[in-house]
Each structure stands twice: as C-alpha cells, then as structure tokens.
mmCIF file of C-alpha atoms and ligand atoms in Angstrom:
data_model
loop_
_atom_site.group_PDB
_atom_site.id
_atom_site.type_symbol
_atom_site.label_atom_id
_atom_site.label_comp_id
_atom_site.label_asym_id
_atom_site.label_seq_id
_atom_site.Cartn_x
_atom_site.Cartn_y
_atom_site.Cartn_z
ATOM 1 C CA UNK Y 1 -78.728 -61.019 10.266
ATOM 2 C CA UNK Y 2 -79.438 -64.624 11.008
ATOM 3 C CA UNK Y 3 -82.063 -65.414 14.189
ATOM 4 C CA UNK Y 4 -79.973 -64.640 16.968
ATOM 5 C CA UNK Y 5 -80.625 -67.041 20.380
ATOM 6 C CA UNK Y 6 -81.409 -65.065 23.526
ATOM 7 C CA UNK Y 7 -78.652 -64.710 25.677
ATOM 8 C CA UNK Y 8 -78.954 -63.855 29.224
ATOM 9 C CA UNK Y 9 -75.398 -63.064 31.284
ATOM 10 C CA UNK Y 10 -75.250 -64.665 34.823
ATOM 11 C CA UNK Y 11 -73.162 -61.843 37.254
ATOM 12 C CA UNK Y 12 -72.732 -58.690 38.876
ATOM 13 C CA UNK Y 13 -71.252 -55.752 36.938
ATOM 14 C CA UNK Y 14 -69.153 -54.990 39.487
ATOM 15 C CA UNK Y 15 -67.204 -58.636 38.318
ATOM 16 C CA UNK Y 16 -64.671 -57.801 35.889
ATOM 17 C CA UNK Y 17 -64.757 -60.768 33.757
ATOM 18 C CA UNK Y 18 -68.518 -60.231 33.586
ATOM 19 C CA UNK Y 19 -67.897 -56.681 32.598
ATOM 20 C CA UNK Y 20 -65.105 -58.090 29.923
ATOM 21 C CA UNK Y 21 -68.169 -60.058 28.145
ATOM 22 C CA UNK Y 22 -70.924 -57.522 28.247
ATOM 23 C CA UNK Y 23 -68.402 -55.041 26.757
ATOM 24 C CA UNK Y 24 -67.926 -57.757 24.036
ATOM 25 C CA UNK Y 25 -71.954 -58.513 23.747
ATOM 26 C CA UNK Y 26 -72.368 -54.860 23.376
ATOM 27 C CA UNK Y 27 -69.342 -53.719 21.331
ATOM 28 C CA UNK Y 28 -71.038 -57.042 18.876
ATOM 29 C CA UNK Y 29 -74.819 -55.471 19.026
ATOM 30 C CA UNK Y 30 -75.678 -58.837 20.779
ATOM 31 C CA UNK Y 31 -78.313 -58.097 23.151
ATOM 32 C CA UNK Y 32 -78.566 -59.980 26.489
ATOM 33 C CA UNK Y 33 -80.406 -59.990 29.668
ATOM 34 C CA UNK Y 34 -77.658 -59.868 32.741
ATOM 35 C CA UNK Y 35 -79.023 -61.119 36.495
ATOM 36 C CA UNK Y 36 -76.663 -59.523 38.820
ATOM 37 C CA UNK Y 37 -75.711 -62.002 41.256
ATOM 38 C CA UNK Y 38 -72.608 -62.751 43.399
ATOM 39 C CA UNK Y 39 -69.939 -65.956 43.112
ATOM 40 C CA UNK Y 40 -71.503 -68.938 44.937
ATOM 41 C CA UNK Y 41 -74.926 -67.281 45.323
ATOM 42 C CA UNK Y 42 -77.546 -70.096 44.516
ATOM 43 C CA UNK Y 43 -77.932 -69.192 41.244
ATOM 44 C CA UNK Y 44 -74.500 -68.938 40.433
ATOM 45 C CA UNK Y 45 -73.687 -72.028 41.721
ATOM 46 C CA UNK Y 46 -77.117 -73.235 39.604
ATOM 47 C CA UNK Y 47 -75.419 -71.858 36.142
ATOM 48 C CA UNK Y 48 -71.712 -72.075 36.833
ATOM 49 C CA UNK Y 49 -69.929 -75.493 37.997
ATOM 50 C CA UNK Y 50 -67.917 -73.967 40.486
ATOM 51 C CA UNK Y 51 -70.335 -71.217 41.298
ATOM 52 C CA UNK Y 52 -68.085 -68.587 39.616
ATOM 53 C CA UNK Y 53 -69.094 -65.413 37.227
ATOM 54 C CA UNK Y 54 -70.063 -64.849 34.480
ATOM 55 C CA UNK Y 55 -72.361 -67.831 32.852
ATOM 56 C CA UNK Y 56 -74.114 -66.881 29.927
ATOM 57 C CA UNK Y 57 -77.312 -68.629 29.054
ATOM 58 C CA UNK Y 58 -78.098 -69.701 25.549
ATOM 59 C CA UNK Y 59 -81.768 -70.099 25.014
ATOM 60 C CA UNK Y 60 -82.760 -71.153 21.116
ATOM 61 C CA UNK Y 61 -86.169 -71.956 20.555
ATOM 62 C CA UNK Y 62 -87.184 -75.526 20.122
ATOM 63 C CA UNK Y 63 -83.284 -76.475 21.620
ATOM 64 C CA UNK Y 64 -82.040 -76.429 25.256
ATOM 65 C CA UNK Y 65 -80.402 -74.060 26.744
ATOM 66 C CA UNK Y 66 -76.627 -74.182 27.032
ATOM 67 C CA UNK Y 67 -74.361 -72.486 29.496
ATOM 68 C CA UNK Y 68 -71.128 -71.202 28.740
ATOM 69 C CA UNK Y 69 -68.806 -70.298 31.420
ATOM 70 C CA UNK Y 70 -65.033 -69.584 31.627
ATOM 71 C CA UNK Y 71 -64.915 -65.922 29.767
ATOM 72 C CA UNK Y 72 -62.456 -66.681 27.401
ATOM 73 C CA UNK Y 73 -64.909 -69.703 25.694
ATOM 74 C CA UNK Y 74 -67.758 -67.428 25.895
ATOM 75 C CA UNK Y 75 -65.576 -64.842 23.957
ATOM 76 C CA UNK Y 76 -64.813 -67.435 21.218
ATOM 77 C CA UNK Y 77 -68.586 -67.582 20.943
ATOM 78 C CA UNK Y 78 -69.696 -64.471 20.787
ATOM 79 C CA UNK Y 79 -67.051 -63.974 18.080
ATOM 80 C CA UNK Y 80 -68.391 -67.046 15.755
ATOM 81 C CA UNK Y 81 -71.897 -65.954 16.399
ATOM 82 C CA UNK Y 82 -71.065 -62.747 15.799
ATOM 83 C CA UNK Y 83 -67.761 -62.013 14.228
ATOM 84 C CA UNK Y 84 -68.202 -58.079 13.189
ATOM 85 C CA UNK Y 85 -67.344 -56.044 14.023
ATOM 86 C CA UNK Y 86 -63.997 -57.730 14.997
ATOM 87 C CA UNK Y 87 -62.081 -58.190 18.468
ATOM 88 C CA UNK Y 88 -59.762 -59.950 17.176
ATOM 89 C CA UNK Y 89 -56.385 -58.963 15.727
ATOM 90 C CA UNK Y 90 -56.417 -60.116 11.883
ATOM 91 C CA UNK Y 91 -53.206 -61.161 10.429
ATOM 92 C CA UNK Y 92 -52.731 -57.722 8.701
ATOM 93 C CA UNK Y 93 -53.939 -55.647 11.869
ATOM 94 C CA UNK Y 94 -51.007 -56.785 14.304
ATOM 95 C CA UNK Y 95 -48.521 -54.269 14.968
ATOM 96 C CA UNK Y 96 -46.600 -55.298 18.045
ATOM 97 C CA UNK Y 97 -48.139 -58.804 17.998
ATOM 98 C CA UNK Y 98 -45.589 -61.199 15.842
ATOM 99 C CA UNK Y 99 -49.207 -63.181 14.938
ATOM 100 C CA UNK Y 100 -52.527 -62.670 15.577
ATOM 101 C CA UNK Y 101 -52.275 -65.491 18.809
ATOM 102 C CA UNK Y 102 -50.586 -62.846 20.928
ATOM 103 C CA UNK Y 103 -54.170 -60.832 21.554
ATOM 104 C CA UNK Y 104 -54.778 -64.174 23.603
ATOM 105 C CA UNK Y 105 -52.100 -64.342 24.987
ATOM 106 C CA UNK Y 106 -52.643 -61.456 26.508
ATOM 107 C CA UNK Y 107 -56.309 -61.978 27.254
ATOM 108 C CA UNK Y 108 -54.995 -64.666 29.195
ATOM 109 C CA UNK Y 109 -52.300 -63.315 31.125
ATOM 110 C CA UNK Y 110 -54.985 -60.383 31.895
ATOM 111 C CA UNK Y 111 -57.086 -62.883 33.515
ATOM 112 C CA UNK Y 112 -54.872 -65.295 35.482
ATOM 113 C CA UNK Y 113 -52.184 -63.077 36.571
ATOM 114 C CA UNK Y 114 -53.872 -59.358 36.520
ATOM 115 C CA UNK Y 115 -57.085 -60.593 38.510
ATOM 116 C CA UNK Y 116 -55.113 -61.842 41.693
ATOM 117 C CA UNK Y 117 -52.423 -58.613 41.331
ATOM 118 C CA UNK Y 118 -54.998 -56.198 41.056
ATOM 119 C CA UNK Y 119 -58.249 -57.473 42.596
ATOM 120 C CA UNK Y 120 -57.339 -60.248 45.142
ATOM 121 C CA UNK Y 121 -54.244 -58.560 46.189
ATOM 122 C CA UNK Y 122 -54.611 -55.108 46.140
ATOM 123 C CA UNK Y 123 -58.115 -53.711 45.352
ATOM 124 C CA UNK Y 124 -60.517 -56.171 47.906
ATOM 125 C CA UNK Y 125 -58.236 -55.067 50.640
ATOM 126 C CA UNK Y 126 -58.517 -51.451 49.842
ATOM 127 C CA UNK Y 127 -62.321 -51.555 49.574
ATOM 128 C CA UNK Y 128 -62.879 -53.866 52.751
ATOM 129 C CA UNK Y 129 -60.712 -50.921 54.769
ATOM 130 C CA UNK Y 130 -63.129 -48.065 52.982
ATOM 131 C CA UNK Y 131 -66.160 -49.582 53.849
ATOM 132 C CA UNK Y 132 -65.130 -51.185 57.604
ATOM 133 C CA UNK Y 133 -63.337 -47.586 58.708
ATOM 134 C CA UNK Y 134 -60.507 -49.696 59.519
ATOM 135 C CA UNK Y 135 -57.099 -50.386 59.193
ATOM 136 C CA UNK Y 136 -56.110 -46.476 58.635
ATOM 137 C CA UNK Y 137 -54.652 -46.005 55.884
ATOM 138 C CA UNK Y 138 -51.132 -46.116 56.247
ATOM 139 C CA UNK Y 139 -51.900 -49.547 58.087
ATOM 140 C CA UNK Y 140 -53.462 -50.646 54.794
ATOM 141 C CA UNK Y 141 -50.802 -49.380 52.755
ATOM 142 C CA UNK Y 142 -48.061 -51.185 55.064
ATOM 143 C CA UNK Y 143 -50.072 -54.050 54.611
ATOM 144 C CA UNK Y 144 -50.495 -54.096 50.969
ATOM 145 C CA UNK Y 145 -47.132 -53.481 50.324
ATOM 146 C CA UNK Y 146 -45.850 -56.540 48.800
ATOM 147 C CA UNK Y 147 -49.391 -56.895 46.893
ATOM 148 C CA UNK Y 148 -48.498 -53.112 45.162
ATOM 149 C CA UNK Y 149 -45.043 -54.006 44.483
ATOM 150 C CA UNK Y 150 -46.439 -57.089 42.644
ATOM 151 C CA UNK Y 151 -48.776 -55.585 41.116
ATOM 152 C CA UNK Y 152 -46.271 -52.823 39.686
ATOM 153 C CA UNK Y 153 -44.445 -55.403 38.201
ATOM 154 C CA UNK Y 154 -47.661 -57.029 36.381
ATOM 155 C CA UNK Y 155 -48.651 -54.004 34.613
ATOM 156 C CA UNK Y 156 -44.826 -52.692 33.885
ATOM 157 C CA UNK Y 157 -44.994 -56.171 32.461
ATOM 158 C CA UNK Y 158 -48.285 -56.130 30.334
ATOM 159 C CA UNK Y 159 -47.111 -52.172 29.097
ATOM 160 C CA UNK Y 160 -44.209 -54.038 27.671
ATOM 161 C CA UNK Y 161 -46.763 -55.658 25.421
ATOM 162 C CA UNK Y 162 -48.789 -52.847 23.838
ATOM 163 C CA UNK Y 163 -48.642 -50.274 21.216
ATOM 164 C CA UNK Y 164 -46.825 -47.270 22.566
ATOM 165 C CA UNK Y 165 -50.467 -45.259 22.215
ATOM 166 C CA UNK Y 166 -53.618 -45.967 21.344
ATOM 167 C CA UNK Y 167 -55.433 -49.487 22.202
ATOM 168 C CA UNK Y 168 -53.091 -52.539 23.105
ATOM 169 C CA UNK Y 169 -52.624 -53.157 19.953
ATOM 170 C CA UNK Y 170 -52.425 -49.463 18.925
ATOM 171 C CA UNK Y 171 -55.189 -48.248 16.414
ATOM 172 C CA UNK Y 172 -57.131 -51.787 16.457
ATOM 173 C CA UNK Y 173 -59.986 -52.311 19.600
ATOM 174 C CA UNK Y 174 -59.512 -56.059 20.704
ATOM 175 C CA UNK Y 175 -60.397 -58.252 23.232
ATOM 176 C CA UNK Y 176 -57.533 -57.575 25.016
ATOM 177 C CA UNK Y 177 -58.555 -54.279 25.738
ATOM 178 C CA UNK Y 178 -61.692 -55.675 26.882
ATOM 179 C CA UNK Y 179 -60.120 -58.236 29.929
ATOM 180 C CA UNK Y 180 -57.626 -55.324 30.963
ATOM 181 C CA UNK Y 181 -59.913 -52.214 31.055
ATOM 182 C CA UNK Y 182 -62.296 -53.747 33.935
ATOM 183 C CA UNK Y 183 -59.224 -54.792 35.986
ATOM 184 C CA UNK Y 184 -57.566 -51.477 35.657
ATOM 185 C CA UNK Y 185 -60.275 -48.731 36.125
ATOM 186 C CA UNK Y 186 -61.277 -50.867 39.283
ATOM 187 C CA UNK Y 187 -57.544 -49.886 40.308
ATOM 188 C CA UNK Y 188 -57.720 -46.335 39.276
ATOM 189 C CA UNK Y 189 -60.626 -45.701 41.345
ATOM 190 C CA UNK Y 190 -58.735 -46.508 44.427
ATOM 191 C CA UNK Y 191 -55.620 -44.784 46.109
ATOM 192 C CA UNK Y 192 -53.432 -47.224 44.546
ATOM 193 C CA UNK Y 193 -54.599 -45.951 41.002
ATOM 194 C CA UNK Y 194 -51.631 -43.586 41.955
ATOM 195 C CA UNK Y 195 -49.303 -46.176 40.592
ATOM 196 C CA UNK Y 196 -50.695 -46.198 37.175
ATOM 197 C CA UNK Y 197 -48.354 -44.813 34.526
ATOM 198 C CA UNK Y 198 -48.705 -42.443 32.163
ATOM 199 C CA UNK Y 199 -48.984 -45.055 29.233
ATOM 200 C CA UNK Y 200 -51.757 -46.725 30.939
ATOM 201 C CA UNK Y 201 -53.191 -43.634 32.384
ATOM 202 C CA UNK Y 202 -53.452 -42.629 28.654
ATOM 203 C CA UNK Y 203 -55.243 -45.861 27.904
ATOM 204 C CA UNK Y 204 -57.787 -45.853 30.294
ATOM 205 C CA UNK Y 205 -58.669 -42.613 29.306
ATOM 206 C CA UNK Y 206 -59.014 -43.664 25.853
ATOM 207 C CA UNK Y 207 -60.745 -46.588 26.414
ATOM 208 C CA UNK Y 208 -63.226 -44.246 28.496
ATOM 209 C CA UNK Y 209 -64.495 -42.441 25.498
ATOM 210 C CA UNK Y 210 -65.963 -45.757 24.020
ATOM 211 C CA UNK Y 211 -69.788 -45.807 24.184
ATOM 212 C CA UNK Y 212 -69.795 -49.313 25.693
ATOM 213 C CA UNK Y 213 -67.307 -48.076 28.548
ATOM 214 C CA UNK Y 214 -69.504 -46.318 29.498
ATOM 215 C CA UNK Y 215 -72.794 -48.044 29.323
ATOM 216 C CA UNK Y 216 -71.144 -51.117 31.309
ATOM 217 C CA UNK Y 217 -69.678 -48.154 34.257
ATOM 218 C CA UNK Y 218 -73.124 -48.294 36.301
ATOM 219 C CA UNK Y 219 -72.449 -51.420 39.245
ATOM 220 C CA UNK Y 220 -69.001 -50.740 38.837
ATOM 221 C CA UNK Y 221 -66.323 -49.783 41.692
ATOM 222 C CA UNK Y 222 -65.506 -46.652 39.442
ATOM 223 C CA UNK Y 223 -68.988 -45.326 40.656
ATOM 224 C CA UNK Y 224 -69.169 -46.213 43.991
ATOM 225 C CA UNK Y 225 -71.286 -49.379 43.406
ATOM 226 C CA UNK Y 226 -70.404 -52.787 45.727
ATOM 227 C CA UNK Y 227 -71.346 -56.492 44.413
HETATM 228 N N1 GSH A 1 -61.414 -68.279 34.605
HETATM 229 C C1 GSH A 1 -62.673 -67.649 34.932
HETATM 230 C C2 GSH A 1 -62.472 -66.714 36.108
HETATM 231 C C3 GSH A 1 -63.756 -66.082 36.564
HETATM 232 C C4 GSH A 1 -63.626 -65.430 37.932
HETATM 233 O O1 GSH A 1 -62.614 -65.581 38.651
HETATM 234 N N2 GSH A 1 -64.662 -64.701 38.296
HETATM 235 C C5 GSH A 1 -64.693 -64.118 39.625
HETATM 236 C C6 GSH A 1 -65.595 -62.897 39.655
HETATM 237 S S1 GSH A 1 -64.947 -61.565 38.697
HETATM 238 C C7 GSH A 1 -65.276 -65.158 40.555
HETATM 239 O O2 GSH A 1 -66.265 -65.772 40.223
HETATM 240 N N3 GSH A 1 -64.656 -65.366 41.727
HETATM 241 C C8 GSH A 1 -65.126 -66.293 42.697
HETATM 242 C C9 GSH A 1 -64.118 -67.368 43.005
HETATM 243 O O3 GSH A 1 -62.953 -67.241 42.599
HETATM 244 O O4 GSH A 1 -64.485 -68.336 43.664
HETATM 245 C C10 GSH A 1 -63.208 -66.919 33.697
HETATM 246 O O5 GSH A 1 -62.410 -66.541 32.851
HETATM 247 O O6 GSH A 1 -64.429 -66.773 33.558
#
C-alpha cells in the first residue's frame, strides 16, 4: 500500500453524516483521527464553510492540508484513495439497481430527504422532550404527528428501493447502507423506532453485526450519548 496522508475527521459521532464517513474510513482500513465537535462550534466553522459536519483534514507531508467537506465528495475520495474493498455497486453486482448510479442515488436521497424526516423532524424533538421532562408524551406525539406521517412515507419510499433482504442492494455492502444506517438506528432508539418495518427492522439488525457498526456505536443516540 502506497503512503497514505493522515486524515483527521472534524465532528461528533453522534452526527450521522460523520458516522456515514468513519464507517467508510473504517470499513476501507483508512485510519483517521476524529475531534468531536458540534455544527458552528469554532472549529467547525474553522474547517467547514458553513460551519457544518463532518470536514475531514488531509495532511500530506511536504503539501498543505486540504479539507473536504460535503460527505458525499469525501466518499468519492476515500473510494479513489482507497477503492477496496468496494462501496460501490460494480456493474455486475447490481441487483435491483438498473446501473451502478442508483447506489447514489440513493446516498443522496438518504441525505437530503431522510436527514430532515428522521432527524430534524422527528428524532431532535423526541430527544429535546427526554432530556427537558417536557411536553409528556402524548403532547410530543400529537405534536410530531405530521413529522411521523412524513417520515413513514420516506422510508416506505426508500424500502421500495432495496433488495427484499440482505443489504440495500441485497448481498453487496455499499455506501448506501452506510448514509441510511446512522439515520435509522438514531430512529430505532427512540419511541418512534416503533414505526420501523419488518424489512428495515431486518436490516438494521443486519447491519448491526458488522464490526464497524459497532466500533462507530460509542457517541451515538443508540447508547445514550448527546452531541
Ligand atoms: N450536505 C452535507 C450535510 C451535512 C449536515 O447536515 N450535517 C449536520 C450534522 S449531522 C450539520 O452540520 N447540521 C448543522 C446545520 O445544518 O447547520 C453533507 O453531506 O456533508
């Protein structure tokens, strides 16, 4: 293996698109340094142009350091630094996928429309009332409402786009996997996990079993941790 450069990872486990790229760095072997900060803490906002998670620092010797942002670029990096073993769906892999593009697709449609259903929606509000004691909790649950009814809809949605068992894409780990799995055990760890189906019930649990599940779980919702 060629000289790696260092690479240190700018957020908070408990951010799920920070936790989507250190389950990438570690599923690669890549090994990184992560400083667990907050959005729009100082040094976020020093790494990140709009103060936003994750960053990740590239520091070759004898070169200045770059900083990648936006998760799905840092993804693309990690995989032409490192392309094995493969997130990626290769043209003979695909089984649902009509080309290997769709794994992005989905990546994508993880990140800009699963984030706000399950996290800015649903989940935030859930774990504001746990730790303020307040609203009860059919007060949150009448107030959430809409937000869960959404949020139903996005996952009946992305279930409509996966293998029928197995990873997303059935037998083959991809990045996809990697964007939804941070988003969704942050839901089943709340009350609201109750609306999880069996499909995706099935996936979490196999997605659970992988080594780097678990190594990225500490600072995570699933265990209790906060930002
Ligand atoms: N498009 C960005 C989204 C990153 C993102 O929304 N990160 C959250 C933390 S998980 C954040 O920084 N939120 C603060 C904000 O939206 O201002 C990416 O893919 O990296």
């Amino acid at each position: 293996m060629f000289n790696l450069p260092s690479h240190t990872i700018v957020g908070t486990p408990f951010s799920t698109f920070t936790r989507s790229i250190t389950l990438g760095l570690r599923y690669k072997g890549i090994e990184y340094k992560q400083i667990a900060t907050t959005p729009h803490s100082d040094v976020a906002d020093k790494h990140h142009p709009f103060g936003m998670l994750p960053t990740l620092i590239i520091q070759q010797v004898g070169r200045n350091d770059v900083r990648l942002c936006e998760s799905q670029a840092i993804a693309r990096y990690i995989d032409r630094t490192v392309p094995l073993p493969s997130l990626d769906l290769a043209a003979d892999e695909f089984i649902l996928a009509a080309i290997p593009e769709k794994m992005w697709e989905f990546v994508s449609l993880s990140g800009s429309q699963g984030f706000p259903a399950v996290e800015i929606n649903v989940v935030k509000y859930r774990v504001q009332a746990i730790d303020d004691g307040t609203p009860s909790d059919s007060e949150l649950r009448a107030s959430i409402r809409d937000g869960v009814e959404e949020l139903k809809l996005f996952l009946a949605r992305m279930e409509g786009l996966m293998a029928k068992e197995g990873y997303v894409y059935g037998p083959k780990l991809t990045w996809a996997d990697f964007f939804l799995y941070p988003l969704l055990a942050d839901l089943q760890a709340t009350p609201e996990g109750e609306i999880l189906s069996e499909r995706m019930l099935g996936w979490l649990e196999v997605m659970g079993e992988l080594d780097v599940v678990k190594a990225t779980s500490p600072g995570t919702l699933a265990v209790g941790a906060r930002p």
